mmCIF file of C-alpha atoms in Angstrom:
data_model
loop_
_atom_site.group_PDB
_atom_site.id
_atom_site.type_symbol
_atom_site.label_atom_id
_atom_site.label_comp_id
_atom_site.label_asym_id
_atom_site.label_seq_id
_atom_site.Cartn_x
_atom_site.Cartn_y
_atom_site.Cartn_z
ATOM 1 C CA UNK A 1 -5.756 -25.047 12.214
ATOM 2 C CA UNK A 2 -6.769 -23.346 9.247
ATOM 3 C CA UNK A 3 -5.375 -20.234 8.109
ATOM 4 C CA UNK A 4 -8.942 -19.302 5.560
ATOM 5 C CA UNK A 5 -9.347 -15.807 5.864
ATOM 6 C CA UNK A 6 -13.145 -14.880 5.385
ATOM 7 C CA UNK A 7 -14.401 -11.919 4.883
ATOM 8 C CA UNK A 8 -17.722 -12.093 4.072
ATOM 9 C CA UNK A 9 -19.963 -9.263 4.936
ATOM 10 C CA UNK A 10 -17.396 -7.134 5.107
ATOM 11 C CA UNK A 11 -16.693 -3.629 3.312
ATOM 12 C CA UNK A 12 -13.239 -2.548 1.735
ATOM 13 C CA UNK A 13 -11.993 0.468 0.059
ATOM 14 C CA UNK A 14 -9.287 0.237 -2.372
ATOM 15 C CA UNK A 15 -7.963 3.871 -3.157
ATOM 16 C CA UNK A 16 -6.717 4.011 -6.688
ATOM 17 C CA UNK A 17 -7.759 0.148 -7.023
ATOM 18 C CA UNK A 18 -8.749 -0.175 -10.685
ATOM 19 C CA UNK A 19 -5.381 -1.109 -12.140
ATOM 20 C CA UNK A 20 -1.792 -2.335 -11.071
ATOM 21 C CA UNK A 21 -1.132 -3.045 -7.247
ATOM 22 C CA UNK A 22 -4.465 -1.890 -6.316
ATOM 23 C CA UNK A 23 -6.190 -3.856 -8.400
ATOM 24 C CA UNK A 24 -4.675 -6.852 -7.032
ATOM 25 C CA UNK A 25 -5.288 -5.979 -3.688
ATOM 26 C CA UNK A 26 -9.508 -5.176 -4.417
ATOM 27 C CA UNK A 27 -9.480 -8.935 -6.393
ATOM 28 C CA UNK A 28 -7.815 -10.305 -2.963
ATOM 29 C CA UNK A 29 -10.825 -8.787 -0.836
ATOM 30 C CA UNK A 30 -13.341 -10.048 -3.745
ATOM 31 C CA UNK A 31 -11.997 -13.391 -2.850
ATOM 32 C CA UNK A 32 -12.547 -13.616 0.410
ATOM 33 C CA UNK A 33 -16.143 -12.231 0.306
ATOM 34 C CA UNK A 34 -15.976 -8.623 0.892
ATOM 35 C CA UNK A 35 -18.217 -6.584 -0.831
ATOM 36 C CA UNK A 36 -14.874 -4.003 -2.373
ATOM 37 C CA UNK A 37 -15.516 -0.081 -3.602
ATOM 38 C CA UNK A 38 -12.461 1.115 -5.885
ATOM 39 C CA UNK A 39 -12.290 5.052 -6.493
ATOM 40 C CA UNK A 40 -9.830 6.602 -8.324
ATOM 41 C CA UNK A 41 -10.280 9.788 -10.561
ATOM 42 C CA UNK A 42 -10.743 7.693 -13.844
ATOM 43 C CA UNK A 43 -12.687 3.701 -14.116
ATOM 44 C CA UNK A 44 -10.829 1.227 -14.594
ATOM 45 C CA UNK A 45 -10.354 -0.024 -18.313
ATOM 46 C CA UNK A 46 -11.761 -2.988 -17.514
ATOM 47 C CA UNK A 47 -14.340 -4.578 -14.673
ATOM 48 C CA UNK A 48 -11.946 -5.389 -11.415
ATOM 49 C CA UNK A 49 -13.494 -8.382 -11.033
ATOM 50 C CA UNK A 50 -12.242 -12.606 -9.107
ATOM 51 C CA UNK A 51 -14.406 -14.973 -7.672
ATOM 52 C CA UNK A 52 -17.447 -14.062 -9.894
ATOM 53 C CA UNK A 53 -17.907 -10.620 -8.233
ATOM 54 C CA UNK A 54 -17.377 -7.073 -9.368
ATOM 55 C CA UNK A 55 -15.737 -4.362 -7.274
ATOM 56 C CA UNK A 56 -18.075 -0.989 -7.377
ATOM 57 C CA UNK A 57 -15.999 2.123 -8.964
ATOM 58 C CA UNK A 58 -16.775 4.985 -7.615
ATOM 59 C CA UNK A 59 -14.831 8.482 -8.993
ATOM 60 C CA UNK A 60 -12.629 10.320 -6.680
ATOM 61 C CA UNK A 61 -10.118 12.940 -6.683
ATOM 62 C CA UNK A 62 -8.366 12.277 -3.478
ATOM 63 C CA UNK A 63 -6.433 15.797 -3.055
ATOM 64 C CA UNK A 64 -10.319 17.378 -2.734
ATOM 65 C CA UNK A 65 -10.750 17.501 0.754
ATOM 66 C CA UNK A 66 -14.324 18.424 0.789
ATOM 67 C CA UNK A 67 -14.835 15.424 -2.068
ATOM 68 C CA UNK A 68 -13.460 12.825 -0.071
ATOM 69 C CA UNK A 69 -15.275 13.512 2.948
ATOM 70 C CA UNK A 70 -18.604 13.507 1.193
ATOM 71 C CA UNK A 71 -17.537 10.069 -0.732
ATOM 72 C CA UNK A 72 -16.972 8.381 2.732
ATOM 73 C CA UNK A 73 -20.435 9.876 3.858
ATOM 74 C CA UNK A 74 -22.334 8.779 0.858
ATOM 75 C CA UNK A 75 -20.276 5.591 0.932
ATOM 76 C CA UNK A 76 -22.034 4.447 4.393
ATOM 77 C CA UNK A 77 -25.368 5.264 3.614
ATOM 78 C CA UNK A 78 -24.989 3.503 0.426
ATOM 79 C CA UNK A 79 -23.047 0.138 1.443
ATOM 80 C CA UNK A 80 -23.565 0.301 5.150
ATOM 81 C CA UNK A 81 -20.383 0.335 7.780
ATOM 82 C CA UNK A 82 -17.381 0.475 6.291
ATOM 83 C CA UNK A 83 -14.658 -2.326 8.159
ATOM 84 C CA UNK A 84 -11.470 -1.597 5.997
ATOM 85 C CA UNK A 85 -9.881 1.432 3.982
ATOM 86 C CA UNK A 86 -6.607 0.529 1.861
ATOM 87 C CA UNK A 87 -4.540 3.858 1.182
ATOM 88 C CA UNK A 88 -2.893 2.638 -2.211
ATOM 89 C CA UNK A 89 -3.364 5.626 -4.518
ATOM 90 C CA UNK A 90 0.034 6.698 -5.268
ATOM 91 C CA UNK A 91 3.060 7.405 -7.399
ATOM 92 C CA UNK A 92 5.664 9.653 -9.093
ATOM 93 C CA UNK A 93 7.266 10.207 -12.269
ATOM 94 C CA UNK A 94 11.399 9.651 -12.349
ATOM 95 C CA UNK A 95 12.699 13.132 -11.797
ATOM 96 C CA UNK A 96 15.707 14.827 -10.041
ATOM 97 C CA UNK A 97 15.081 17.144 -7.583
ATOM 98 C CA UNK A 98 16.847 19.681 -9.593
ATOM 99 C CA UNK A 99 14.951 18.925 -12.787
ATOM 100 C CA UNK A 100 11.934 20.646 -11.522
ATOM 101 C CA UNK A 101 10.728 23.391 -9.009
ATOM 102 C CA UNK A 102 9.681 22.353 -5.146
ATOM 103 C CA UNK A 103 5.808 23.173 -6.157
ATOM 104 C CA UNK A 104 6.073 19.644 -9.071
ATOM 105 C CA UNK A 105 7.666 17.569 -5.503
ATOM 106 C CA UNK A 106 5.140 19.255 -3.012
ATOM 107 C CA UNK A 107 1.985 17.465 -5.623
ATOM 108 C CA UNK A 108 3.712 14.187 -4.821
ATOM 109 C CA UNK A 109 4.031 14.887 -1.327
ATOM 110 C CA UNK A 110 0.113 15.636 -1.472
ATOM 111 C CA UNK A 111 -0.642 12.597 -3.156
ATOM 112 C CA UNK A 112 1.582 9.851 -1.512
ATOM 113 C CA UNK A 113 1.269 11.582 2.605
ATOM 114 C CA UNK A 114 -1.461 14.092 2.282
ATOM 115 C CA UNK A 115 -4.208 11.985 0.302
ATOM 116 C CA UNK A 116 -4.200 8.925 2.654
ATOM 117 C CA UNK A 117 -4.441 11.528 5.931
ATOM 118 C CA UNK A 118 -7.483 13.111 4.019
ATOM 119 C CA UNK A 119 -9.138 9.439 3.509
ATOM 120 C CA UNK A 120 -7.972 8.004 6.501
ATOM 121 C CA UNK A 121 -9.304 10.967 8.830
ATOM 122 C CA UNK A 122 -12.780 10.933 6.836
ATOM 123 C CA UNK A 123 -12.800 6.509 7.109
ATOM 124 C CA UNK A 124 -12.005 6.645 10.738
ATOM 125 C CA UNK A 125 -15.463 9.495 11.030
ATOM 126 C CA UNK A 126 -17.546 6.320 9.989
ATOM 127 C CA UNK A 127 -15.529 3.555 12.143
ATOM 128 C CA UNK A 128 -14.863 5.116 14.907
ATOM 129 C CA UNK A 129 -18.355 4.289 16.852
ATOM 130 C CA UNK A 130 -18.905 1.002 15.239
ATOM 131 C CA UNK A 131 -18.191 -2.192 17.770
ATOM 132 C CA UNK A 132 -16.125 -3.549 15.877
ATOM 133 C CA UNK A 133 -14.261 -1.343 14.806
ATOM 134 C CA UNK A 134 -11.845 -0.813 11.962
ATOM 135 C CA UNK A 135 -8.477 -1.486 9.452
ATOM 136 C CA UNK A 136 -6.689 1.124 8.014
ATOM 137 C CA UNK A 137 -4.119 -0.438 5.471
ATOM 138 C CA UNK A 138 -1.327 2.145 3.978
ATOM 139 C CA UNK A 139 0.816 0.964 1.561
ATOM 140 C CA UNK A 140 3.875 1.933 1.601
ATOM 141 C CA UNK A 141 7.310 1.646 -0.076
ATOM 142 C CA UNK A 142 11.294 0.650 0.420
ATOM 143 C CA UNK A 143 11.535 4.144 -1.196
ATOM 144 C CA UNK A 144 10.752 5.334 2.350
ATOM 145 C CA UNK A 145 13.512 3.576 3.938
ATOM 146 C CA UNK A 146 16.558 4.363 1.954
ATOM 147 C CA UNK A 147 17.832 6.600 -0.765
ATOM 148 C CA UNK A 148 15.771 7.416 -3.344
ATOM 149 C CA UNK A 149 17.933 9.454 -5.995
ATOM 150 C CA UNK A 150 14.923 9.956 -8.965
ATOM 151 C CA UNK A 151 11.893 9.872 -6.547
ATOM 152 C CA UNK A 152 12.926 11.658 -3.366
ATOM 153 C CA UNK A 153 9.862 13.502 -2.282
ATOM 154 C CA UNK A 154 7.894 10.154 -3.078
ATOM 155 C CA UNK A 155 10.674 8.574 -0.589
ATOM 156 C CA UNK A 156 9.922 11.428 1.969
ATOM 157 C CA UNK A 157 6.240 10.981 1.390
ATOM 158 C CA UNK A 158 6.420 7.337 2.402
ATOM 159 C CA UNK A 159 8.432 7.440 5.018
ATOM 160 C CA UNK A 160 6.077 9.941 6.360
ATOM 161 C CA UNK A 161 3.372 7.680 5.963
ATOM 162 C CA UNK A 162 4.694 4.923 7.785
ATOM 163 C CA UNK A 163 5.562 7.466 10.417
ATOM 164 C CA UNK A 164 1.611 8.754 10.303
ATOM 165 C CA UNK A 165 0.119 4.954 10.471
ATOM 166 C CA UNK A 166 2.284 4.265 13.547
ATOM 167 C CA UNK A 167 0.753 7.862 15.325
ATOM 168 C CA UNK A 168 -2.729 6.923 13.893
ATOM 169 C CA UNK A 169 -2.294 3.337 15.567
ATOM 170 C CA UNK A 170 -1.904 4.940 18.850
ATOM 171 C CA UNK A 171 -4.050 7.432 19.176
ATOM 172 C CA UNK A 172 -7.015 5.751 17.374
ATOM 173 C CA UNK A 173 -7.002 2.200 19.751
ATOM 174 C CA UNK A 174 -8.749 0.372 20.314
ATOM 175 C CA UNK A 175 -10.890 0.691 17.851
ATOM 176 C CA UNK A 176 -9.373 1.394 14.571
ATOM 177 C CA UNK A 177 -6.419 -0.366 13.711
ATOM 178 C CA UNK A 178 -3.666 1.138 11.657
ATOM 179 C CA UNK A 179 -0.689 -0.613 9.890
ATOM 180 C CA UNK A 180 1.615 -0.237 6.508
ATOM 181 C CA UNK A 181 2.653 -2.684 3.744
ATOM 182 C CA UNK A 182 6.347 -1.887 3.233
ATOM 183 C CA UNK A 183 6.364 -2.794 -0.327
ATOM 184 C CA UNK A 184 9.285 -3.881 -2.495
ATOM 185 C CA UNK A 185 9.466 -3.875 -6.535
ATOM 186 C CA UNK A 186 5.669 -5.650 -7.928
ATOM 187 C CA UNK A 187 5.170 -6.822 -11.173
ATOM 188 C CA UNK A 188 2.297 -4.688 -12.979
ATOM 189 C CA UNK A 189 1.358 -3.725 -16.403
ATOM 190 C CA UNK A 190 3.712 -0.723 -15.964
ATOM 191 C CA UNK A 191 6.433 -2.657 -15.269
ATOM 192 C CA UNK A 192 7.836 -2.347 -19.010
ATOM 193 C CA UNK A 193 7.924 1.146 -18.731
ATOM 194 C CA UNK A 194 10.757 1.287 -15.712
ATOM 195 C CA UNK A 195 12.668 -1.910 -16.306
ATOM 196 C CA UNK A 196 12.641 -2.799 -19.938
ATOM 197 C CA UNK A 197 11.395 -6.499 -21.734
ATOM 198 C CA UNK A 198 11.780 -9.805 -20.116
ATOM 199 C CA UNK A 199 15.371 -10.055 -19.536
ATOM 200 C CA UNK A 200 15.198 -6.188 -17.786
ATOM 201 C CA UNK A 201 12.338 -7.660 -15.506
ATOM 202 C CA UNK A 202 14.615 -10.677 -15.272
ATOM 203 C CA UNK A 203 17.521 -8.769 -14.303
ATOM 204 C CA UNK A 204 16.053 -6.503 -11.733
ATOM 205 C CA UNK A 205 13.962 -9.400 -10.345
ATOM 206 C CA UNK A 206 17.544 -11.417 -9.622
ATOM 207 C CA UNK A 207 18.731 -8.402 -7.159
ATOM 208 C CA UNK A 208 15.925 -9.140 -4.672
ATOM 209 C CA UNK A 209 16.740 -12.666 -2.260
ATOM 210 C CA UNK A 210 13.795 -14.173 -3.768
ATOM 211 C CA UNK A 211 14.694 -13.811 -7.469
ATOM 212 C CA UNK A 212 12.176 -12.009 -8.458
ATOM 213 C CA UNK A 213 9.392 -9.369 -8.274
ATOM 214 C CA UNK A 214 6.241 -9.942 -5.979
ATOM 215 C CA UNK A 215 2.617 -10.297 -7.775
ATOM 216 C CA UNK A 216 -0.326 -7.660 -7.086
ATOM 217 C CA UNK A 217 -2.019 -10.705 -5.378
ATOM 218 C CA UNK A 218 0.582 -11.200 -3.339
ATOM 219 C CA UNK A 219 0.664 -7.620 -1.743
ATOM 220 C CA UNK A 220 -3.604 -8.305 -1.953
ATOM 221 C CA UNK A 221 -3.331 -11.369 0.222
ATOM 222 C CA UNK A 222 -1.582 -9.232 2.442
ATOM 223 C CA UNK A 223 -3.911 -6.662 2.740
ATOM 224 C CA UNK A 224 -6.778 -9.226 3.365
ATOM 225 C CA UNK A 225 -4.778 -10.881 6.279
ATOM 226 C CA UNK A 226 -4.048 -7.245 8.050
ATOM 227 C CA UNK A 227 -7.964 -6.840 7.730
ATOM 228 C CA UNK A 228 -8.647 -9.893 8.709
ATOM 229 C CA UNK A 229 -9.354 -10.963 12.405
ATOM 230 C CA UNK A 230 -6.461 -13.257 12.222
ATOM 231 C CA UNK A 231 -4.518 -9.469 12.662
ATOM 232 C CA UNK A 232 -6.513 -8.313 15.554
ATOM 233 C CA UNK A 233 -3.391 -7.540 17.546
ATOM 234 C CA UNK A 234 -1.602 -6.108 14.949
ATOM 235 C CA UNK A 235 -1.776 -2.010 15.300
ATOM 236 C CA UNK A 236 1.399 0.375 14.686
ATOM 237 C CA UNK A 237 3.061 -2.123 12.427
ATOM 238 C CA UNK A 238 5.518 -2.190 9.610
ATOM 239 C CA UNK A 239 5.341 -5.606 7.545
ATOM 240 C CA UNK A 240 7.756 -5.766 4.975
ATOM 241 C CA UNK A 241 6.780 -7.157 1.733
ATOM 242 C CA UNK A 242 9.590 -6.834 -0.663
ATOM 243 C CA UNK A 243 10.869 -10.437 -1.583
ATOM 244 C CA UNK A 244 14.367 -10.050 1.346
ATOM 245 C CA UNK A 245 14.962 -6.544 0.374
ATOM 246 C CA UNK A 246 17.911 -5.453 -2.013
ATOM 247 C CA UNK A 247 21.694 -7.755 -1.937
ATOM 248 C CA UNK A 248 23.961 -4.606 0.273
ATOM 249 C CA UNK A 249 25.951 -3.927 -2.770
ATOM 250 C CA UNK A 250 29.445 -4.185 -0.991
ATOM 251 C CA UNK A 251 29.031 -8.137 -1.507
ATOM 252 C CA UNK A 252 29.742 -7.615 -5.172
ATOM 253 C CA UNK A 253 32.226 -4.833 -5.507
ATOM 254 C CA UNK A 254 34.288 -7.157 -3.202
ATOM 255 C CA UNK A 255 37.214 -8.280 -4.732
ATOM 256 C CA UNK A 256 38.406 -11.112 -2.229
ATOM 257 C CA UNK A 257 35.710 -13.690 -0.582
ATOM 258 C CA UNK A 258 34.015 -11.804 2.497
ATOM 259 C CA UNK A 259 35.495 -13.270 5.714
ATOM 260 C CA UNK A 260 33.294 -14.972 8.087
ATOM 261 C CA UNK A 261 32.211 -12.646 10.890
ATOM 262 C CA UNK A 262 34.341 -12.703 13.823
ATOM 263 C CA UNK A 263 31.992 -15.182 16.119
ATOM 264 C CA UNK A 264 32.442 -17.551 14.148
ATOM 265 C CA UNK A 265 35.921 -18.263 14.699
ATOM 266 C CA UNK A 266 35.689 -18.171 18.015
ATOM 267 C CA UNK A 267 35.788 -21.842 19.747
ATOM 268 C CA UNK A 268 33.390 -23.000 21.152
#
């Protein structure tokens, strides 16, 4: 059977989808025939643009309430019903909590847990009544499910989403379904900027199981299957997309060959 995931007809929204990760993700949906809106608060230096289409760019500055809501309104008399929103618009800056004062952490807060509850409460307005439905898509982050020393109220803020998604999932069956990408490291044009030239990228990329970092498309074809009908009975989830996750670090600082677990000396 094949696994060709078409969404033709369809109607995505890619928060902060005109560069890096959400870029890759709006090309994904342009490939498999949905008509894709991108919005983030600047356009995109270039045209996101795969299979001979062209997302639409609309401008949006996703911590104004009142903006958001009238986007989403606008965006269905415009382009019709809306089947998918993909809360990607994101990020911090390195910084120590005690570099800075709690007011610089609570703006990441608001843009990593508070943005997506804004567009995901004003999406669900224009799927809730539709027959068939809805996807909401957050994308989320490893940073959420471990230390993250550097980044800790982006951590917090994605953990919280994943938390949010799984309450949304409930309470907004059957008709809207909600789920998170768990994302690992992804190679962008940014990359440079955290982990250095080639052999940094190299270097990092040889910590995860996989041996390297994932691909915008990759975390895009993603997306498209969690949209997709393929996913129909996948609400409340967690799908982890970070290459294995990160080597537990005790493996290396070992100084002596790690002993085979316990079962496995046992007879048999």
């Amino acid at each position: 059977m094949s696994l060709a995931l078409d969404l033709s007809g369809r109607l995505a929204v890619v928060t902060g989808g005109t560069r890096g990760v959400g870029a890759g993700i709006a090309r994904a949906f342009l490939q498999a025939g949905a008509d894709v809106v991108v919005c983030a608060r600047r356009p995109p230096d270039t045209p996101v643009e795969a299979a001979g289409r062209r997302a639409h760019f609309r401008p949006l500055d996703l911590r104004d309430p009142a903006a958001v809501r009238a986007f989403f309104v606008q965006l269905a008399a415009e382009h019709g019903p809306l089947d998918c929103l993909v809360n990607n618009a994101g990020g911090t800056p390195y910084r120590l909590l005690g570099q800075t004062d709690a007011e610089r952490h609570a703006r990441v807060v608001e843009l990593n847990l508070l943005a997506p509850l804004t567009a995901s409460l004003a999406a669900y307005e224009v799927m809730r009544d539709r027959p068939a439905g809805g996807s909401v898509i957050m994308i989320g982050s490893v940073s959420g499910t471990r230390p993250s020393p550097g980044t800790a109220a982006y951590g917090a803020a994605k953990a919280g989403l994943d938390h949010l998604a799984r309450s949304m999932a409930v309470e907004w069956a059957p008709r809207v379904r909600v789920n998170t990408l768990v994302l690992g490291m992804v190679r962008t044009e940014l990359t440079a900027l955290h982990y250095g030239d080639e052999a940094g990228v190299a270097a990092v990329g040889a910590t995860v199981p996989l041996g390297r970092l994932a691909e915008p498309a990759e975390i895009g074809d993603a997306c498209v299957f969690l949209a997709s009908d393929r996913a129909a009975y996948l609400t409340g989830a967690s799908l982890l997309v970070h290459g294995g996750g990160e080597r537990p670090a005790f493996l290396d600082a070992a100084t002596v060959d790690q002993p085979a677990p316990p079962d496995a000396m046992k007879d048999t």
